[in-house]
Short mmCIF file of C-alpha atoms and ligand atoms in Angstrom, two decimals:
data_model
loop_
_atom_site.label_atom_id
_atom_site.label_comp_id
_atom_site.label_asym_id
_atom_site.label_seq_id
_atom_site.Cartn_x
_atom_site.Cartn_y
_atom_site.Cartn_z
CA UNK A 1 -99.64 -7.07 -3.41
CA UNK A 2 -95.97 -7.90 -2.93
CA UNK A 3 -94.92 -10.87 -3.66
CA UNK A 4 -92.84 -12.84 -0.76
CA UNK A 5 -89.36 -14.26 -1.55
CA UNK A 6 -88.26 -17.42 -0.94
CA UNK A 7 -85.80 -18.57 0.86
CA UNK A 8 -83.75 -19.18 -2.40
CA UNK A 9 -84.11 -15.99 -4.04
CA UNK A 10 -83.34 -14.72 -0.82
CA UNK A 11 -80.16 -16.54 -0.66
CA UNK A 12 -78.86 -15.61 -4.01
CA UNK A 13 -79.66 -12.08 -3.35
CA UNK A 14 -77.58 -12.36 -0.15
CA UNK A 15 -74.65 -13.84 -1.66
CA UNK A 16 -74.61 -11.66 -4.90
CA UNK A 17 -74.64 -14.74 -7.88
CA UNK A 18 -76.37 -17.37 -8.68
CA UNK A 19 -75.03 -20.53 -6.55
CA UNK A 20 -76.43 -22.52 -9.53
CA UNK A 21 -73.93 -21.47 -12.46
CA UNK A 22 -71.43 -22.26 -9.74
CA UNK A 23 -70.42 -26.11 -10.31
CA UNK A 24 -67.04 -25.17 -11.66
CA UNK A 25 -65.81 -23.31 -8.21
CA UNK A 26 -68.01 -25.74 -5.76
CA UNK A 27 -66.47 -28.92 -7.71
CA UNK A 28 -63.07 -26.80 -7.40
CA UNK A 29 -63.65 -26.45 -3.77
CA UNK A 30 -64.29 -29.84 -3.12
CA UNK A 31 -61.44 -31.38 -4.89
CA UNK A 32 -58.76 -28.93 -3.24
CA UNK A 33 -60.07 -29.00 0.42
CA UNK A 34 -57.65 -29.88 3.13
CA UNK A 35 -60.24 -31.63 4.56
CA UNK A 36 -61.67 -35.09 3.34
CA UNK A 37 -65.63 -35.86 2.50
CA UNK A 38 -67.78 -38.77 1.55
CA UNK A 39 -71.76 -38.80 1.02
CA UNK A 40 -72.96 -42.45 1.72
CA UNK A 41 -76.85 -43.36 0.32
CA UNK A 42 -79.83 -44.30 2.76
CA UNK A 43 -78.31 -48.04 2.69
CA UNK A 44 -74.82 -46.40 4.10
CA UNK A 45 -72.86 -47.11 0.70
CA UNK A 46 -70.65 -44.74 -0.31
CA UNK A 47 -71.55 -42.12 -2.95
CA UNK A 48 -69.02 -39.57 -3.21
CA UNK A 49 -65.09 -39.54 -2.18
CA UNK A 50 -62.96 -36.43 -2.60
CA UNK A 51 -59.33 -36.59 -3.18
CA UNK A 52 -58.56 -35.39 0.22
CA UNK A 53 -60.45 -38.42 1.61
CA UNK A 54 -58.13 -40.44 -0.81
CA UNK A 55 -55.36 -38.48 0.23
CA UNK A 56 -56.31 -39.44 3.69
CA UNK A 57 -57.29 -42.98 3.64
CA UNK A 58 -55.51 -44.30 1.05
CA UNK A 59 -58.18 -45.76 -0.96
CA UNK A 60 -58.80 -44.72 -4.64
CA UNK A 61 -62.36 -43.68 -5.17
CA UNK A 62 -63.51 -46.66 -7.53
CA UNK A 63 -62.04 -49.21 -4.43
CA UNK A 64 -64.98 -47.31 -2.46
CA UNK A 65 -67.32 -46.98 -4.57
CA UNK A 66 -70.86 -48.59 -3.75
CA UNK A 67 -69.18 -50.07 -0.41
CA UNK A 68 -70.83 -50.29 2.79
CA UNK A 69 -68.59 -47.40 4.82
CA UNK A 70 -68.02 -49.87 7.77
CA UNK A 71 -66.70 -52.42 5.96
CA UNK A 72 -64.46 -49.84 4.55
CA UNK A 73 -63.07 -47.70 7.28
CA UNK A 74 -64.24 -50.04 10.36
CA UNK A 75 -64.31 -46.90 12.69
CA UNK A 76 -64.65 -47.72 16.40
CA UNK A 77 -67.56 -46.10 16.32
CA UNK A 78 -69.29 -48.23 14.26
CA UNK A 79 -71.08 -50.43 16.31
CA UNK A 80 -72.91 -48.40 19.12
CA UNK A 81 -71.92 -44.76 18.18
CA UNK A 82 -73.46 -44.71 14.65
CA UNK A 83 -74.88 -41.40 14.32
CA UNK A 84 -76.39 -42.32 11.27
CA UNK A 85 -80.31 -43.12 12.72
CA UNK A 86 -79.45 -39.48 14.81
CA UNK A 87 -78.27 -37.72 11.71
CA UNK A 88 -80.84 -38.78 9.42
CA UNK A 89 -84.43 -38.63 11.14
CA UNK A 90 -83.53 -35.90 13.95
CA UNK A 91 -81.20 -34.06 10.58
CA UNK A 92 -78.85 -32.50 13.64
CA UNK A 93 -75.33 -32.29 12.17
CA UNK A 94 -72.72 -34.25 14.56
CA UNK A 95 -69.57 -33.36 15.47
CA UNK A 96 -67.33 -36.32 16.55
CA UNK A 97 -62.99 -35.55 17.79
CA UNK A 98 -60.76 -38.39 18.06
CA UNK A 99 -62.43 -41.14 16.07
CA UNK A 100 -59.61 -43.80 14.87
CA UNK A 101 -60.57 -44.90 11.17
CA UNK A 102 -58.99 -47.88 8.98
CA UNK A 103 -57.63 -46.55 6.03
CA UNK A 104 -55.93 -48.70 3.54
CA UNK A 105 -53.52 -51.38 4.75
CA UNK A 106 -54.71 -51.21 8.17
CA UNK A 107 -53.55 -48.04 8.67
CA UNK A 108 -55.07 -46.57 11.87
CA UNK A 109 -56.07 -43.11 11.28
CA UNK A 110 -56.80 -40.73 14.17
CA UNK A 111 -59.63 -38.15 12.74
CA UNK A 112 -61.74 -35.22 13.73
CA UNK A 113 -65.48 -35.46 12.04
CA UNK A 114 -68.82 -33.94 11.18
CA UNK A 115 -71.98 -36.05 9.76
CA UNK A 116 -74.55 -34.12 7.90
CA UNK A 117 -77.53 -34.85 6.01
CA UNK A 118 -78.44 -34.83 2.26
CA UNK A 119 -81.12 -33.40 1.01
CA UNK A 120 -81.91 -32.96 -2.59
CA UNK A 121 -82.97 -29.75 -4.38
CA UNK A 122 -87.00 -31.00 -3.78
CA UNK A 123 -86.04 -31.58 -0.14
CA UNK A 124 -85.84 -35.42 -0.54
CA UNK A 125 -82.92 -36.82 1.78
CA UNK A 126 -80.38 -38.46 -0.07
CA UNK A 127 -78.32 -39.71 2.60
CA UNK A 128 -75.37 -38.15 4.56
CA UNK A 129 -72.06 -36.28 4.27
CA UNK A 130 -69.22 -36.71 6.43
CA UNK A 131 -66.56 -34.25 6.81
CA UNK A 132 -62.98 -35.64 8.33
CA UNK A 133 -59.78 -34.52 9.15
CA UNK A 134 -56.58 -36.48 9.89
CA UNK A 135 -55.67 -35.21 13.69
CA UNK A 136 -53.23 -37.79 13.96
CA UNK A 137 -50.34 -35.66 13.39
CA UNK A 138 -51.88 -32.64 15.45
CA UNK A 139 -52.86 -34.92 18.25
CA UNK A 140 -48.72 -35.93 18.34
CA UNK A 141 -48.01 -31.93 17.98
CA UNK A 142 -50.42 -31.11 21.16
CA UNK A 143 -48.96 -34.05 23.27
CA UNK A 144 -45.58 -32.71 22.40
CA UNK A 145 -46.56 -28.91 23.44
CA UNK A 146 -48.37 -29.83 26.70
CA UNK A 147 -45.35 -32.03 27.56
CA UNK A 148 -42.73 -29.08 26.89
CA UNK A 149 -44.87 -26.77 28.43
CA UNK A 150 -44.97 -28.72 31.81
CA UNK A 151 -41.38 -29.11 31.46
CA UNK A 152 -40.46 -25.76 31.76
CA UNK A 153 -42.93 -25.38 34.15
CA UNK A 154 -41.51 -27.70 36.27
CA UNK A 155 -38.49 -26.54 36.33
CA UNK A 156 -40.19 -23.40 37.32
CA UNK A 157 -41.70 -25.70 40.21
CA UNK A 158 -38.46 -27.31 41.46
CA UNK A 159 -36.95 -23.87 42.56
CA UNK A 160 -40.80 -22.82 43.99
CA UNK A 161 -41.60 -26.03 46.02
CA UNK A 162 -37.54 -26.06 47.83
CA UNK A 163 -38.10 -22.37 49.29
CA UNK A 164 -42.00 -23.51 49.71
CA UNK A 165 -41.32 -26.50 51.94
CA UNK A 166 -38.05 -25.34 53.31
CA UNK A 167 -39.97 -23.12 55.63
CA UNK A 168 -42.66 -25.11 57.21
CA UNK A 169 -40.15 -27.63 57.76
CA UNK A 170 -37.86 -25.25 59.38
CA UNK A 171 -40.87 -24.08 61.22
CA UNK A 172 -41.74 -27.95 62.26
CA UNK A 173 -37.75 -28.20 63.48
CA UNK A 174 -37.75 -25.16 65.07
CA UNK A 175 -40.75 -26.31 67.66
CA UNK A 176 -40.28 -29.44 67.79
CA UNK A 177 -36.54 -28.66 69.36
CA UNK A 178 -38.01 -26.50 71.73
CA UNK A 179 -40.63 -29.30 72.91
CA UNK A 180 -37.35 -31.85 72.94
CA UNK A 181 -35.31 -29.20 75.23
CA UNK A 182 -38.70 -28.90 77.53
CA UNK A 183 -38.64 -33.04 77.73
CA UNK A 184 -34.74 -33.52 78.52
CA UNK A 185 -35.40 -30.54 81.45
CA UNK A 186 -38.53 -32.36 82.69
CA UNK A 187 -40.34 -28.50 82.33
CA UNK A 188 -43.21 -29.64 79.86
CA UNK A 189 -45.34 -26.40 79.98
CA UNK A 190 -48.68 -27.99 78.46
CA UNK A 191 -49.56 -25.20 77.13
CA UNK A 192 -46.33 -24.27 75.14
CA UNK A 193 -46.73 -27.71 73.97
CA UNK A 194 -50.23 -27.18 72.85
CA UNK A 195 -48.89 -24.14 70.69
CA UNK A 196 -46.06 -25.84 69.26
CA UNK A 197 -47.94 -28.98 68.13
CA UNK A 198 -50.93 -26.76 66.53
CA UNK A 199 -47.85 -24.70 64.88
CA UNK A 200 -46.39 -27.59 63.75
CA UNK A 201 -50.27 -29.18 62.89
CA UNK A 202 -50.68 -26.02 60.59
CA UNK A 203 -47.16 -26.35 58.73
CA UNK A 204 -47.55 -29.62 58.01
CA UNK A 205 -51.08 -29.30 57.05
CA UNK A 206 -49.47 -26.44 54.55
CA UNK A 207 -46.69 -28.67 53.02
CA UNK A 208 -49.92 -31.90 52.42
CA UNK A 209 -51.63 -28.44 50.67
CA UNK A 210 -48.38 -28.31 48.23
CA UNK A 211 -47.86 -31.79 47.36
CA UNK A 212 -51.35 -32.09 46.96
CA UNK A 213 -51.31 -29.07 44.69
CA UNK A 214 -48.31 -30.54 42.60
CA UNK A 215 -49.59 -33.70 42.09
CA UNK A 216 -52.88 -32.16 40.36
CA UNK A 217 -50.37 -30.08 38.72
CA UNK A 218 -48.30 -32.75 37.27
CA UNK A 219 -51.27 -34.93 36.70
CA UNK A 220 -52.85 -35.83 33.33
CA UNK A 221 -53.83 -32.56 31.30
CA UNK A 222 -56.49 -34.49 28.96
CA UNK A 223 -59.69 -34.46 31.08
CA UNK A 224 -61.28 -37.44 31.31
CA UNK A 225 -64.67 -35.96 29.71
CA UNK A 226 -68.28 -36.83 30.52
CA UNK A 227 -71.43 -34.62 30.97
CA UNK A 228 -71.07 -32.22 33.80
CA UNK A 229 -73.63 -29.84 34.82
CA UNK A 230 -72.31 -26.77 36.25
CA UNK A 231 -75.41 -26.13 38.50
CA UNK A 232 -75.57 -29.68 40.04
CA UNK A 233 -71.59 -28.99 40.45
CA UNK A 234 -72.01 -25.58 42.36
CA UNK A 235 -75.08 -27.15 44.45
CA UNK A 236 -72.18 -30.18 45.38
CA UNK A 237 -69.17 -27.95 46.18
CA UNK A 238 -71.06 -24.71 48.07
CA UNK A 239 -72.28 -27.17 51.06
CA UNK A 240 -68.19 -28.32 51.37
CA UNK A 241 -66.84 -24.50 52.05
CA UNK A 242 -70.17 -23.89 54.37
CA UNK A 243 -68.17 -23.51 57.50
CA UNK A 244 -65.42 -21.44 55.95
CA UNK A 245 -68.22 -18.87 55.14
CA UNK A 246 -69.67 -19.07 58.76
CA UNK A 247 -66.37 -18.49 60.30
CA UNK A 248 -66.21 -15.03 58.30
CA UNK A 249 -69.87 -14.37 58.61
CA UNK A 250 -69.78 -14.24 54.35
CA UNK A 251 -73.06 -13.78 52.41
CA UNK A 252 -73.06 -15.89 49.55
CA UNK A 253 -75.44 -15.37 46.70
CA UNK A 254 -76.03 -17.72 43.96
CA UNK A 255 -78.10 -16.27 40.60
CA UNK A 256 -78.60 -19.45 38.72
CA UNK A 257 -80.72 -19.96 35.46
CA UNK A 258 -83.36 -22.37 35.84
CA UNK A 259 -81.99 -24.58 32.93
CA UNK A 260 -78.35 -25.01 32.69
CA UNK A 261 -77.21 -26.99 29.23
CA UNK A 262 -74.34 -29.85 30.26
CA UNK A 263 -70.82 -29.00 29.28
CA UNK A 264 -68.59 -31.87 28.27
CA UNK A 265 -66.26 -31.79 30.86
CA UNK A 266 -63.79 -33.45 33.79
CA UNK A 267 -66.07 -33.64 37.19
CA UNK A 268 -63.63 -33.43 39.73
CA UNK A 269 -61.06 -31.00 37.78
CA UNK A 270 -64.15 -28.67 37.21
CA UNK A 271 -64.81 -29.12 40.75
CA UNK A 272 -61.41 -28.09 41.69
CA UNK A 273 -61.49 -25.43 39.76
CA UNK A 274 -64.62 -23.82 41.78
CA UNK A 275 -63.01 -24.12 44.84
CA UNK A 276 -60.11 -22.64 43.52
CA UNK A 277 -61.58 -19.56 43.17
CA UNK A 278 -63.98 -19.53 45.91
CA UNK A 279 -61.20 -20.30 48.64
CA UNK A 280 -59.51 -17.26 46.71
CA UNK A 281 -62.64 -14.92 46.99
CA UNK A 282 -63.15 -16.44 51.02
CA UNK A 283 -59.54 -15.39 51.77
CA UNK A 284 -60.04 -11.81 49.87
CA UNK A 285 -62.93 -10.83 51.56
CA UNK A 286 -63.72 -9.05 55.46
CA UNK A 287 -65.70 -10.50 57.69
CA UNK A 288 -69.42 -9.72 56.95
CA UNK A 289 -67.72 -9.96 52.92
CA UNK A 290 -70.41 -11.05 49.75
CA UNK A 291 -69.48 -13.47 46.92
CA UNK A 292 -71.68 -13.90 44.32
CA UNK A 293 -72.01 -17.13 42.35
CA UNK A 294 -73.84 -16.60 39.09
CA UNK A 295 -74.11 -19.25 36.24
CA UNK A 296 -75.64 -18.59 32.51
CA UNK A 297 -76.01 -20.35 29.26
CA UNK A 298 -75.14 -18.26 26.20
CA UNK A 299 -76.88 -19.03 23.00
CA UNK A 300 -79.75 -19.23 21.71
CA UNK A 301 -82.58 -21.19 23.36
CA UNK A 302 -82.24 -24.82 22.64
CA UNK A 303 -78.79 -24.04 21.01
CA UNK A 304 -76.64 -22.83 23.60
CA UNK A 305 -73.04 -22.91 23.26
CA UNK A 306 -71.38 -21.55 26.11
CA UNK A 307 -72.08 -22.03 29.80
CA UNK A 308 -70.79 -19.13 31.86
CA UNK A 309 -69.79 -19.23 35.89
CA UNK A 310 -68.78 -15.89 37.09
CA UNK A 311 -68.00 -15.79 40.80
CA UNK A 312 -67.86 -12.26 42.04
CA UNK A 313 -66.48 -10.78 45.45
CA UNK A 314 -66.19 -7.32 47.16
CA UNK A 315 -62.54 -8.39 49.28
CA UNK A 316 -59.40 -6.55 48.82
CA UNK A 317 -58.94 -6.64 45.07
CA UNK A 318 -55.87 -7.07 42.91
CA UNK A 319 -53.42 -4.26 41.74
CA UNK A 320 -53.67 -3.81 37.84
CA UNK A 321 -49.74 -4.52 38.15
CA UNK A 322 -50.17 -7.74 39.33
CA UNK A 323 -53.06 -8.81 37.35
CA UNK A 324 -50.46 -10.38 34.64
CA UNK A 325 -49.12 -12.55 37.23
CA UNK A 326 -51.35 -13.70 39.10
CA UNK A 327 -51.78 -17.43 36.75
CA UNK A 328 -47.94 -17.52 37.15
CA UNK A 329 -47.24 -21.07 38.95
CA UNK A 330 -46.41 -20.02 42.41
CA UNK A 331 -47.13 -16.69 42.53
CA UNK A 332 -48.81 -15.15 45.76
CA UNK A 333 -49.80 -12.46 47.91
CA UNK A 334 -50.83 -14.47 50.71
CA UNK A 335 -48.15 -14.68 53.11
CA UNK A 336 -48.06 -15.41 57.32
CA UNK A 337 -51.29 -16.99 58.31
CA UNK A 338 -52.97 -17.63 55.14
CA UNK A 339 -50.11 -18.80 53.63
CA UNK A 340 -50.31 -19.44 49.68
CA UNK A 341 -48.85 -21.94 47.94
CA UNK A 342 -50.05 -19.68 44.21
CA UNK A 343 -50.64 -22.87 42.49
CA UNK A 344 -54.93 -22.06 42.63
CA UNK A 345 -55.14 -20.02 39.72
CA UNK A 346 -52.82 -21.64 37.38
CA UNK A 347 -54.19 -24.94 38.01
CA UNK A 348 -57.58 -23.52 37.34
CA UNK A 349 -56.16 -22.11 34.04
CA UNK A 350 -55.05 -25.38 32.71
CA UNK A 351 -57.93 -26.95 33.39
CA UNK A 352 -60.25 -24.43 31.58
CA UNK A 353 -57.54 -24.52 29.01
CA UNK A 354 -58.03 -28.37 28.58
CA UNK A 355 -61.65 -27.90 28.48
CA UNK A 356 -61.30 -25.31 25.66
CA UNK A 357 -63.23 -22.92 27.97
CA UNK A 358 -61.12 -19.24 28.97
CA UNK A 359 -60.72 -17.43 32.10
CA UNK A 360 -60.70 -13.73 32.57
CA UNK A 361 -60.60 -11.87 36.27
CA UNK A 362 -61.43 -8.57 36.89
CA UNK A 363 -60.69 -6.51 39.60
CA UNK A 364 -60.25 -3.13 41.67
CA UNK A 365 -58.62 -2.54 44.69
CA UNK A 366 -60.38 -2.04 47.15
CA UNK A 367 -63.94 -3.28 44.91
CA UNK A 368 -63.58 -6.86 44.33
CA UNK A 369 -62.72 -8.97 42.37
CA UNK A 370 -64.65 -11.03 39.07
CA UNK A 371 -63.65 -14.14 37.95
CA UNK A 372 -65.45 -15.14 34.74
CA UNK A 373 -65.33 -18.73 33.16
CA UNK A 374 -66.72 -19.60 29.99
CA UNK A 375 -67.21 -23.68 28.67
CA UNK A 376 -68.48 -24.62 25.32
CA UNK A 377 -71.33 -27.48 25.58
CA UNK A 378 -70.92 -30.00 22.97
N1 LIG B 401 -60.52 -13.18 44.56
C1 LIG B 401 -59.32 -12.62 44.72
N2 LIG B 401 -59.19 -11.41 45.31
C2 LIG B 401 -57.99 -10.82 45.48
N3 LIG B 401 -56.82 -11.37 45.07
C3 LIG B 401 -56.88 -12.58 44.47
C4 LIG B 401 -58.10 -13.27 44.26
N4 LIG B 401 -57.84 -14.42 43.64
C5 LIG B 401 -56.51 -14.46 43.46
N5 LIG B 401 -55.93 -13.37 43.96
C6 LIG B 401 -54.49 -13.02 43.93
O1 LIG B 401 -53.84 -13.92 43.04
C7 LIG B 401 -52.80 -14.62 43.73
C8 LIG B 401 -52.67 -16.01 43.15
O2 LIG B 401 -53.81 -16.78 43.46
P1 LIG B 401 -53.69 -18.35 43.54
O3 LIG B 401 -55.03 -18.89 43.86
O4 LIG B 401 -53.02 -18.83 42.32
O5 LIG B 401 -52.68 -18.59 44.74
P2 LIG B 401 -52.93 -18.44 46.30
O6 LIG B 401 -54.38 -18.29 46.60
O7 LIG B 401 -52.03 -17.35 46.76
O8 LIG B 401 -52.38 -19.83 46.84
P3 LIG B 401 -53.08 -21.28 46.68
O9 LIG B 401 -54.35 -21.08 45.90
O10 LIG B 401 -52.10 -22.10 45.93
O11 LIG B 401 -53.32 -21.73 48.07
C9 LIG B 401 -53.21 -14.57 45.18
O12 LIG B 401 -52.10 -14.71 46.05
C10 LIG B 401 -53.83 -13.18 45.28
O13 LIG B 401 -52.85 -12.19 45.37
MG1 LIG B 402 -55.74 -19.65 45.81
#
């Protein structure tokens, strides 16, 4: 009969050595990681502090030694975040991003980190290991980026929103004179009037569209995050653009998967995002036009870690020439009635950018177009 492996054997085989005559290169790995870990016991006193987690905090190991970790690094998590209970009976790892910690001095320490439990070689638990990095510094660096990056971008703007409002306003000028003339010659022609004033309805409605557009633009990056679920989302925003698809007799489908996992996420900048790119696909398609909404978790039951939207229509399609432009601030194609103000998809880009998520659109002339967004869940 053969005999079955363990996991163990299995394990060494896998890797090629035996992780056992190891110590050397694991205690090697631990001292020289950029990283910092400590293990703290089932009574939360620290066991184990690597010189990156001196490095980090400040502390020597023997000041740490046999302390309770809160009274140590008095995280502000520490009261009702804890994820030790979570850690320890449930034994699911947890990741935690901007936690500030008190190193030595007071020092307020802005860290990235990951709780894991301890188990022993005979599968006893131990207690837990927490893995930390100091994102202070990279926190400053990203700040510094997004603010250079919307920088140039707005001086990309300032040129884009003078030519964009200069002509509605010339528009609204233009009529209005014409209804002034009309008055001083006492020949008010109602229903010139009624023309002018729904011209000059629709150009002003266009320039609220811009400055409504810029201020999301110039807005806060960081989204304010909290559980969103994409399907609830799609089931709020659809019912909003309801008349738009009656007016243009559009069929939409939506191919949604009975459970959806939450993404961490900004409501209302998620939200914009969808109706970014359904007003797009509305405006690309014919009358009697489809759009398909579908929305999928990626993963592994129980362990999904993407959520994907992909929102599909068979309208005009984009050239492959302009496909590298088309998340360019201010870019369009939409000119005359429809009027763009080609803020949609670079908005939308930000936002999944802020999210950590990516965009991708795919199209054919003439086909359709696919826009594909993916999110991580937590
Ligand atoms: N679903 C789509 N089908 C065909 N072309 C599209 C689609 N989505 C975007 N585009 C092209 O990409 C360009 C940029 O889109 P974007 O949403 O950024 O701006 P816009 O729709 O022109 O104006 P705004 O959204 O600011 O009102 C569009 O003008 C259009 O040429
Ligand atoms: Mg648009």
């Amino acid at each position: 009969m053969k005999k079955r492996k363990n996991k163990g054997q299995k394990r060494k085989e896998v890797i090629g050595f035996d992780v056992s005559m190891m110590r050397p290169f694991m205690e090697g790995l631990l001292k020289n990681m950029e990283g910092g870990i400590f293990a703290i016991d089932l009574n939360r006193k620290i066991i184990f502090f690597t010189k990156a987690a001196e490095w980090i905090t400040g502390y020597c190991l023997d000041e740490v030694l046999g302390k309770k970790c809160r009274d140590i690094f008095k995280s502000d998590t520490c009261n009702e975040e804890c994820p030790f209970d979570k850690v320890l009976k449930k034994n699911i790892p947890v990741h935690m991003r901007n936690v500030t910690i008190t190193g030595k001095y007071g020092l307020k320490i802005l860290t990235s980190r990951s709780f894991f439990r301890l188990d022993d070689v005979h599968g006893n638990t131990r207690g837990i290991a927490i893995i930390f990095r100091d994102i202070t510094e990279l926190q400053n660096l990203r700040q510094q980026v997004i603010q250079s990056e919307k920088l140039a971008v707005m001086g990309q703007l300032a040129a884009g929103v003078a030519h964009e409002i200069n002509n509605p306003i010339n528009g609204i000028i233009t009529y209005l004179h014409l209804m002034l003339k009309q008055l001083a010659e006492k020949k008010m022609d109602p229903e010139v009037w009624e023309k002018n004033l729904r011209l000059v309805e629709r150009e002003t409605i266009r320039i609220g569209r811009l400055v409504r557009n810029l201020l999301n633009f110039s807005r806060k990056t960081e989204p304010e995050l909290g559980s969103v679920n994409l399907k609830r989302l799609l089931n709020e925003t659809l019912p909003v653009l309801e008349d738009q698809f009656l007016i243009k007799n559009i069929k939409i489908s939506e191919k949604c998967e009975d459970e959806i996992p939450d993404v961490l996420g900004d409501h209302s900048q998620l939200q914009q995002v969808v109706m970014n790119l359904i007003v797009n696909a509305i405006q690309a398609v014919d009358n009697g036009g489809c759009i398909d909404v579908a929305l999928a978790a990626e993963g592994a039951k129980g362990s999904e870690c993407f959520v994907a939207l992909e929102i599909k229509d068979n309208g005009v399609g984009i050239p492959e020439e302009d496909l590298e432009n088309i998340f360019d601030p201010f870019y369009t194609t939409k000119t005359g009635e429809k009027g763009g103000v080609g803020l949609g998809l670079s908005i939308a880009k930000q936002i999944i950018k802020a999210h950590h998520g990516r965009i991708r659109i795919q199209s054919k002339v003439g086909k359709g177009t696919t826009v594909s967004i993916r999110l991580p869940t937590p």
